[in-house]
PDB file of C-alpha atoms and ligand atoms in Angstrom:
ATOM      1  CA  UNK X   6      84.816  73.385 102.949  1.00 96.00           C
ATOM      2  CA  UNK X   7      83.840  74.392  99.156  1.00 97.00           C
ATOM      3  CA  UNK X   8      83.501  78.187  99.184  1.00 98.00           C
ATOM      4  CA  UNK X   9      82.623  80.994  96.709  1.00 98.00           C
ATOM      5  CA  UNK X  10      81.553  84.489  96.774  1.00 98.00           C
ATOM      6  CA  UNK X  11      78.397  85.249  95.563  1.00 98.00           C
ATOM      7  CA  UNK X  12      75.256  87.821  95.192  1.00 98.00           C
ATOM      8  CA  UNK X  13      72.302  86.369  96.871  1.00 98.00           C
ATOM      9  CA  UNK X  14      68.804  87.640  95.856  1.00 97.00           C
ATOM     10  CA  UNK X  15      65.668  88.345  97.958  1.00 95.00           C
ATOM     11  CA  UNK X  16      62.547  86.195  97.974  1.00 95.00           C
ATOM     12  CA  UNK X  17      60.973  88.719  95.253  1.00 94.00           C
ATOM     13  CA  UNK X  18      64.030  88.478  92.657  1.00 95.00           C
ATOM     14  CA  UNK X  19      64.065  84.941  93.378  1.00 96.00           C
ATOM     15  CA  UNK X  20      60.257  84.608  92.860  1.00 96.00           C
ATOM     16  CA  UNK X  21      60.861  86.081  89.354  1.00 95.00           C
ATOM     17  CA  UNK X  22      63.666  83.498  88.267  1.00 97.00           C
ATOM     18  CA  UNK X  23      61.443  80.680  90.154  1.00 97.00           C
ATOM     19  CA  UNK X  24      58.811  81.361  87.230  1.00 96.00           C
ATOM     20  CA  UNK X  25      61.282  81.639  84.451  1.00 95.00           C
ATOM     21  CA  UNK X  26      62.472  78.013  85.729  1.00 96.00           C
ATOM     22  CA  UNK X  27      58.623  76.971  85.642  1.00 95.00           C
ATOM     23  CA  UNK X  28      58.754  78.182  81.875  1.00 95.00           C
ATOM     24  CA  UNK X  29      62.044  76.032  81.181  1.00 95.00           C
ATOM     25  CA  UNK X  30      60.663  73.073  82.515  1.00 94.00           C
ATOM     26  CA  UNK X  31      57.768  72.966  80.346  1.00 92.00           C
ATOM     27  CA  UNK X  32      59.992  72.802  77.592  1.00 92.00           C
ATOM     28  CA  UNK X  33      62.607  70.690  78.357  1.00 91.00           C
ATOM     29  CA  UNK X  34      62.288  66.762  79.032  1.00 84.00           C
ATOM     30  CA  UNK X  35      65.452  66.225  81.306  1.00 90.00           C
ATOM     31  CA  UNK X  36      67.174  69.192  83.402  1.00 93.00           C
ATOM     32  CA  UNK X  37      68.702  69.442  87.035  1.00 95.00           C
ATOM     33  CA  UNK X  38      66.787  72.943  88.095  1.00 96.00           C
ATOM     34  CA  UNK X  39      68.532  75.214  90.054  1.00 97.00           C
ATOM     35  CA  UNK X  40      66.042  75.431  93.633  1.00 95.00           C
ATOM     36  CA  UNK X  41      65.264  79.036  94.619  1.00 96.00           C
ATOM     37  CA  UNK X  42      67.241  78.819  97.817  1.00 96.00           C
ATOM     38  CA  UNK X  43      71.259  78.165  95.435  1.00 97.00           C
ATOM     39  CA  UNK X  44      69.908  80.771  92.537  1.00 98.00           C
ATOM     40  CA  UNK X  45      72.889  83.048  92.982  1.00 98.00           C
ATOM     41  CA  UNK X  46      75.697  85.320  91.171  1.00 98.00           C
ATOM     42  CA  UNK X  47      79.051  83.774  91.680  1.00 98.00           C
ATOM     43  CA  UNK X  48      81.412  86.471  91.956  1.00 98.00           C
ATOM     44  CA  UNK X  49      84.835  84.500  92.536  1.00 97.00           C
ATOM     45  CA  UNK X  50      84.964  80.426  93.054  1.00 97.00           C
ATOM     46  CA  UNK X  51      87.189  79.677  95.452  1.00 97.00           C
ATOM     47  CA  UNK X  52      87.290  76.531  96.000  1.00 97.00           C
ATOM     48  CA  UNK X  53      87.611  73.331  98.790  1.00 97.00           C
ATOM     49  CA  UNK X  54      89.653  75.316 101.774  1.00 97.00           C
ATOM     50  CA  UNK X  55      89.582  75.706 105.630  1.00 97.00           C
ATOM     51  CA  UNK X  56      91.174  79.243 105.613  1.00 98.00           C
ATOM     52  CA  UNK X  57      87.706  80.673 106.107  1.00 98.00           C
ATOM     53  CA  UNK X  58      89.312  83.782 108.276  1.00 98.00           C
ATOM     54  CA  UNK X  59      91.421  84.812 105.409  1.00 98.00           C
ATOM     55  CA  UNK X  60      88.552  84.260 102.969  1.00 98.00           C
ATOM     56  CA  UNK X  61      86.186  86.936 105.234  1.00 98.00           C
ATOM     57  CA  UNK X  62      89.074  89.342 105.446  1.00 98.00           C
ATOM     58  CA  UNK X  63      89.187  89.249 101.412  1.00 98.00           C
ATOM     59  CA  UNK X  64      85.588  89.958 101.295  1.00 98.00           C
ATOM     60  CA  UNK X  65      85.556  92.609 104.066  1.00 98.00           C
ATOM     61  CA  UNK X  66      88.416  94.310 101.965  1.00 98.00           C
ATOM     62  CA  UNK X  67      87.339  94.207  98.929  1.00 98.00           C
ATOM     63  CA  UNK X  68      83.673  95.718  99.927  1.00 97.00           C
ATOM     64  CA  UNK X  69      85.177  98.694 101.772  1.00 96.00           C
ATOM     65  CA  UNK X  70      86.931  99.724  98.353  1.00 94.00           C
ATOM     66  CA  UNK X  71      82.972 100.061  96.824  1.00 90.00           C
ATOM     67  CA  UNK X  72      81.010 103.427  97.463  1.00 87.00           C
ATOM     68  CA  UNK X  73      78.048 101.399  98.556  1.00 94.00           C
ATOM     69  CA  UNK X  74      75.171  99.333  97.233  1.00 97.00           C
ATOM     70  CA  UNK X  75      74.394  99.523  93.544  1.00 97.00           C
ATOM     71  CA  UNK X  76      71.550  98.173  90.827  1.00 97.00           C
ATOM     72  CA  UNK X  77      71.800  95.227  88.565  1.00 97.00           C
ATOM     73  CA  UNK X  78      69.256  94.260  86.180  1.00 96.00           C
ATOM     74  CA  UNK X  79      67.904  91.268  84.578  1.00 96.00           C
ATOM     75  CA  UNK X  80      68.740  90.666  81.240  1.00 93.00           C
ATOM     76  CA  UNK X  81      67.718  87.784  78.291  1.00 93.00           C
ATOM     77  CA  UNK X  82      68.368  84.293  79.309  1.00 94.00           C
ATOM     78  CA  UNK X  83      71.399  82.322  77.453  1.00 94.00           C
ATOM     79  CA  UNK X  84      73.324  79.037  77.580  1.00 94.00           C
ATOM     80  CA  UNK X  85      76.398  77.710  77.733  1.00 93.00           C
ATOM     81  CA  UNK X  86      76.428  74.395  76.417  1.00 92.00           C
ATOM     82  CA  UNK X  87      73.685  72.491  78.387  1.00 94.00           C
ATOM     83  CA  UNK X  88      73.569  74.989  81.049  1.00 96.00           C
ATOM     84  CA  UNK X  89      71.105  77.546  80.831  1.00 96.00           C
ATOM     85  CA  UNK X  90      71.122  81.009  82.747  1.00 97.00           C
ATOM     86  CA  UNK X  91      69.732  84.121  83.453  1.00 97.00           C
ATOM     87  CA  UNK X  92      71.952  86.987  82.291  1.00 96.00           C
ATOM     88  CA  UNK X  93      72.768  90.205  84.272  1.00 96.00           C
ATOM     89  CA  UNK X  94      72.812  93.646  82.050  1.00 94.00           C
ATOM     90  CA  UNK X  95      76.459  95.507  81.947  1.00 92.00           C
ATOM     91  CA  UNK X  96      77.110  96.814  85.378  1.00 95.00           C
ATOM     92  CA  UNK X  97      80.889  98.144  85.785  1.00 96.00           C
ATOM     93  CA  UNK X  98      80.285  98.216  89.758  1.00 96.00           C
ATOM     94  CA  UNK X  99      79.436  94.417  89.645  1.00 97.00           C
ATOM     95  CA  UNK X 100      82.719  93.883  87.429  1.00 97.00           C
ATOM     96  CA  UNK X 101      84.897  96.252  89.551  1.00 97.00           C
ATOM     97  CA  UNK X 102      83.417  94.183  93.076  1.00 97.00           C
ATOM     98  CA  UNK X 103      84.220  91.081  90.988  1.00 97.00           C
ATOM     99  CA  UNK X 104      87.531  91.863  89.823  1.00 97.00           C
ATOM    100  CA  UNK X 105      88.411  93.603  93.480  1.00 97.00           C
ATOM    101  CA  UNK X 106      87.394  90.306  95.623  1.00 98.00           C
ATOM    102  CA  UNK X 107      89.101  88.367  92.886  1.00 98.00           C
ATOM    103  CA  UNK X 108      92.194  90.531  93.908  1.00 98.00           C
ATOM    104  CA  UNK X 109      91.812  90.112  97.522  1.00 98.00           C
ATOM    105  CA  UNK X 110      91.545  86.652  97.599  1.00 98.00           C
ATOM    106  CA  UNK X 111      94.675  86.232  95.644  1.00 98.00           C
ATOM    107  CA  UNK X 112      96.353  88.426  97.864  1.00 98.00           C
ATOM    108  CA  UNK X 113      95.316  86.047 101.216  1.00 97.00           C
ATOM    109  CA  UNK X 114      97.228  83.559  99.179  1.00 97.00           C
ATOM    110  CA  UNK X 115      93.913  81.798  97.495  1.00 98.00           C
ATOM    111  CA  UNK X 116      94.117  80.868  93.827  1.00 96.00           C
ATOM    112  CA  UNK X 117      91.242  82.105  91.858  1.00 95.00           C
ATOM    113  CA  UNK X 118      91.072  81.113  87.946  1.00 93.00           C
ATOM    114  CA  UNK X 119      91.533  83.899  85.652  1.00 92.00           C
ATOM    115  CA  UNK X 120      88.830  83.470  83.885  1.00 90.00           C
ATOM    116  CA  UNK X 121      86.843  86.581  82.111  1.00 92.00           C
ATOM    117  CA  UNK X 122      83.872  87.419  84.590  1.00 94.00           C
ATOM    118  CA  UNK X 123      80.481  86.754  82.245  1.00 94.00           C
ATOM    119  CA  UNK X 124      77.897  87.322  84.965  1.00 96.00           C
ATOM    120  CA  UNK X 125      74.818  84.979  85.020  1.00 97.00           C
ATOM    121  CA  UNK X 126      72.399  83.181  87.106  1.00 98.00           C
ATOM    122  CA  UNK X 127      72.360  79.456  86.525  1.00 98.00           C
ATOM    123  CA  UNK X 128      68.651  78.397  85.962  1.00 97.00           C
ATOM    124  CA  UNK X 129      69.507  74.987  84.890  1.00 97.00           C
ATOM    125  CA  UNK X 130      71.910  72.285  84.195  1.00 96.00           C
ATOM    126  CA  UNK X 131      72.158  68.911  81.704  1.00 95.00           C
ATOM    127  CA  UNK X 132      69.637  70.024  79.768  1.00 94.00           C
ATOM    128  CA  UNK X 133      68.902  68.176  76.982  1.00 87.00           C
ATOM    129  CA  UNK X 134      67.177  70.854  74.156  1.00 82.00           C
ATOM    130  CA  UNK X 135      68.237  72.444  71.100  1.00 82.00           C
ATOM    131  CA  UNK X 136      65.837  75.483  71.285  1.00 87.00           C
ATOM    132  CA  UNK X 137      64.394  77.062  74.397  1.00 89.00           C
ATOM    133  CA  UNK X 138      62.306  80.449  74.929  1.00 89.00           C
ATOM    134  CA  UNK X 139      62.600  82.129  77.551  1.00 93.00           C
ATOM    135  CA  UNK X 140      62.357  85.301  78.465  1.00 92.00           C
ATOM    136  CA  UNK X 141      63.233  86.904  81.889  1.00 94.00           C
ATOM    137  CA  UNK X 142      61.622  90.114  82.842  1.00 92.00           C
ATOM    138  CA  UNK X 143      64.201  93.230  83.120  1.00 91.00           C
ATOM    139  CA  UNK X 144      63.525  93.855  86.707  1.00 92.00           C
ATOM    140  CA  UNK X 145      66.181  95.576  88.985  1.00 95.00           C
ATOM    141  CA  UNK X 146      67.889  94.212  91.715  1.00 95.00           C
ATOM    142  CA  UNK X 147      69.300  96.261  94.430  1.00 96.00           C
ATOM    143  CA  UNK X 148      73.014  94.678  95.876  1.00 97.00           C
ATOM    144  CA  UNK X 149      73.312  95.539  98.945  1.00 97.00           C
ATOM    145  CA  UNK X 150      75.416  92.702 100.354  1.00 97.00           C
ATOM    146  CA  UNK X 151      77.888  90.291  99.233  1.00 98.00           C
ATOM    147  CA  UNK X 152      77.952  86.665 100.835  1.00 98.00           C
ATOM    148  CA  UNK X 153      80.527  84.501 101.249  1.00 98.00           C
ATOM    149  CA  UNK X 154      78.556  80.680 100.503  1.00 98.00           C
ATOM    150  CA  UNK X 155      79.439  77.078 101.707  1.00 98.00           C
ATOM    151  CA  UNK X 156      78.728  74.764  98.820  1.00 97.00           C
ATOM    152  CA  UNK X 157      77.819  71.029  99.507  1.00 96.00           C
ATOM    153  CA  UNK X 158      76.553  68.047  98.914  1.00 93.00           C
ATOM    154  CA  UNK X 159      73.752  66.254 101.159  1.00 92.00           C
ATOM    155  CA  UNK X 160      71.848  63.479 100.298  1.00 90.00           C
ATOM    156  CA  UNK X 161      72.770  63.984  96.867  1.00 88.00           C
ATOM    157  CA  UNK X 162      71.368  67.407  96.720  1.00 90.00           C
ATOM    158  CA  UNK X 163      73.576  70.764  96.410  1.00 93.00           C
ATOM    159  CA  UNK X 164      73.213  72.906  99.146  1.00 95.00           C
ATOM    160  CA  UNK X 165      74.621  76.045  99.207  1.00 97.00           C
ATOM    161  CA  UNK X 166      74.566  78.192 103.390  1.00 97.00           C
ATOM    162  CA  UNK X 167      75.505  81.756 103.418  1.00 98.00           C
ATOM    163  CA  UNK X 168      78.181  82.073 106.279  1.00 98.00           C
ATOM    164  CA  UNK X 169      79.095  85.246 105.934  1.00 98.00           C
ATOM    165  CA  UNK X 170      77.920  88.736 104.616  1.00 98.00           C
ATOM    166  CA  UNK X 171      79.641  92.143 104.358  1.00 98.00           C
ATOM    167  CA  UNK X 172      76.906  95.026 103.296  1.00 97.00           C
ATOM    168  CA  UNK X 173      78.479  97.133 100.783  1.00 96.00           C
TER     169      UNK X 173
HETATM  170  P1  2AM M  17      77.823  78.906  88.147  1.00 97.89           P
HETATM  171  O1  2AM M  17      78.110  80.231  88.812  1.00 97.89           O
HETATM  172  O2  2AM M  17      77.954  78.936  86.677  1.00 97.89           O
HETATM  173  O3  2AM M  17      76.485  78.371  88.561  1.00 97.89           O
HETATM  174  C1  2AM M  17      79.392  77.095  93.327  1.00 97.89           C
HETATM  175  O4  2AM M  17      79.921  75.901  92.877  1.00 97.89           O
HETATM  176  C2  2AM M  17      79.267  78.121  92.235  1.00 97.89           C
HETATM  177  O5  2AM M  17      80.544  78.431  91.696  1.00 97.89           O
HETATM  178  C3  2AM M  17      78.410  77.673  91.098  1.00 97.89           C
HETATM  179  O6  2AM M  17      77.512  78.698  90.910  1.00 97.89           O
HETATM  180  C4  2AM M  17      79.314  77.484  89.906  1.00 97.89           C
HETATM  181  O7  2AM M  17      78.916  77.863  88.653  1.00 97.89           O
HETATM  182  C5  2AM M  17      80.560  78.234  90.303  1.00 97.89           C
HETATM  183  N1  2AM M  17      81.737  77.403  89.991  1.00 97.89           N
HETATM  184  C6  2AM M  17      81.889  76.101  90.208  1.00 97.89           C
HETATM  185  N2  2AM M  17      83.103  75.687  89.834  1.00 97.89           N
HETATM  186  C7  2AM M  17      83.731  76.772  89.363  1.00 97.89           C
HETATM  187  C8  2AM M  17      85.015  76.992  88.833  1.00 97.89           C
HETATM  188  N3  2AM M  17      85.923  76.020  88.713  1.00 97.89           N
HETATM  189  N4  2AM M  17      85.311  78.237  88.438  1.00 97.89           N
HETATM  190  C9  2AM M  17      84.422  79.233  88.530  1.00 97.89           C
HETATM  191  N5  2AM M  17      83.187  79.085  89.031  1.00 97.89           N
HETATM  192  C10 2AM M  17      82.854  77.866  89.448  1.00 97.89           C
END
């Protein structure tokens, strides 16, 4: 199966980001709109792989490095290209969790992309404007858990399933 690790939100943080979505739509003609169920941080992409034991273990290990859960907050929407996100204020303790899962994962023998970690919430993809407004209220978000996700198609719609979680 596809996996990745991710920060999943509660229904309140994802009620906010619903009605910054609402705002993009009215100004964009075409988009594919992230549904409040996938909106998500992805914290390492891992990838199409049925060593799902190894991939828990990675997570587990990684968490019990942390001190605990932590706050992120909100920060000014962006883009990259035609994908438009929420952004997520500096936090070192989300880049050290990052980098640390990153670490473990390689370790089980997984290849994660090097990539620098630019934290963000995608809102929206193919969307076809120059200039959008949108702000995105700086409201906090306690992390208390980090998921493991399942990432797949059905019926031509992305689903994403949490299938594991380690509390931090
Ligand atoms: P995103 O975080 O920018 O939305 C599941 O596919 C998640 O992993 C998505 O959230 C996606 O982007 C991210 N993702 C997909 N392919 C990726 C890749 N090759 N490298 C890093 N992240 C990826």
């Amino acid at each position: 199966m596809r996996l990745f690790a991710a920060i999943l939100f509660s229904d309140e943080v994802r009620q906010t980001l619903v009605l910054a979505i609402d705002l993009l739509k009215q100004q964009v003609r075409h988009g594919r709109f992230t549904c409040p169920e996938n909106l998500h941080v992805t914290l390492a992409f891992i990838g199409e792989t049925t060593r799902i034991t190894e991939a828990k273990e990675a997570l587990r290990t990684a968490v019990n490095l942390h001190p605990g859960s932590f706050p992120l907050r909100l920060r000014a929407s962006g883009r990259f290209n035609d994908t438009i996100w929420a952004g997520i204020a500096d936090s070192p303790e989300l880049s050290v969790l990052a980098q640390d899962i990153q670490d473990e994962l390689r370790k089980q023998g997984f290849f994660v992309e090097r990539r620098a970690f630019r934290p963000h919430i995608t809102l929206a993809r193919r969307v076809n404007c120059k200039q959008i407004q949108l702000p995105i209220p700086a409201r906090e978000i306690n992390v208390t858990f980090v998921s493991l996700v399942k990432s797949e198609y059905i019926d031509h719609h992305l689903r994403y399933t949490e299938i594991y979680r380690v509390n931090l």
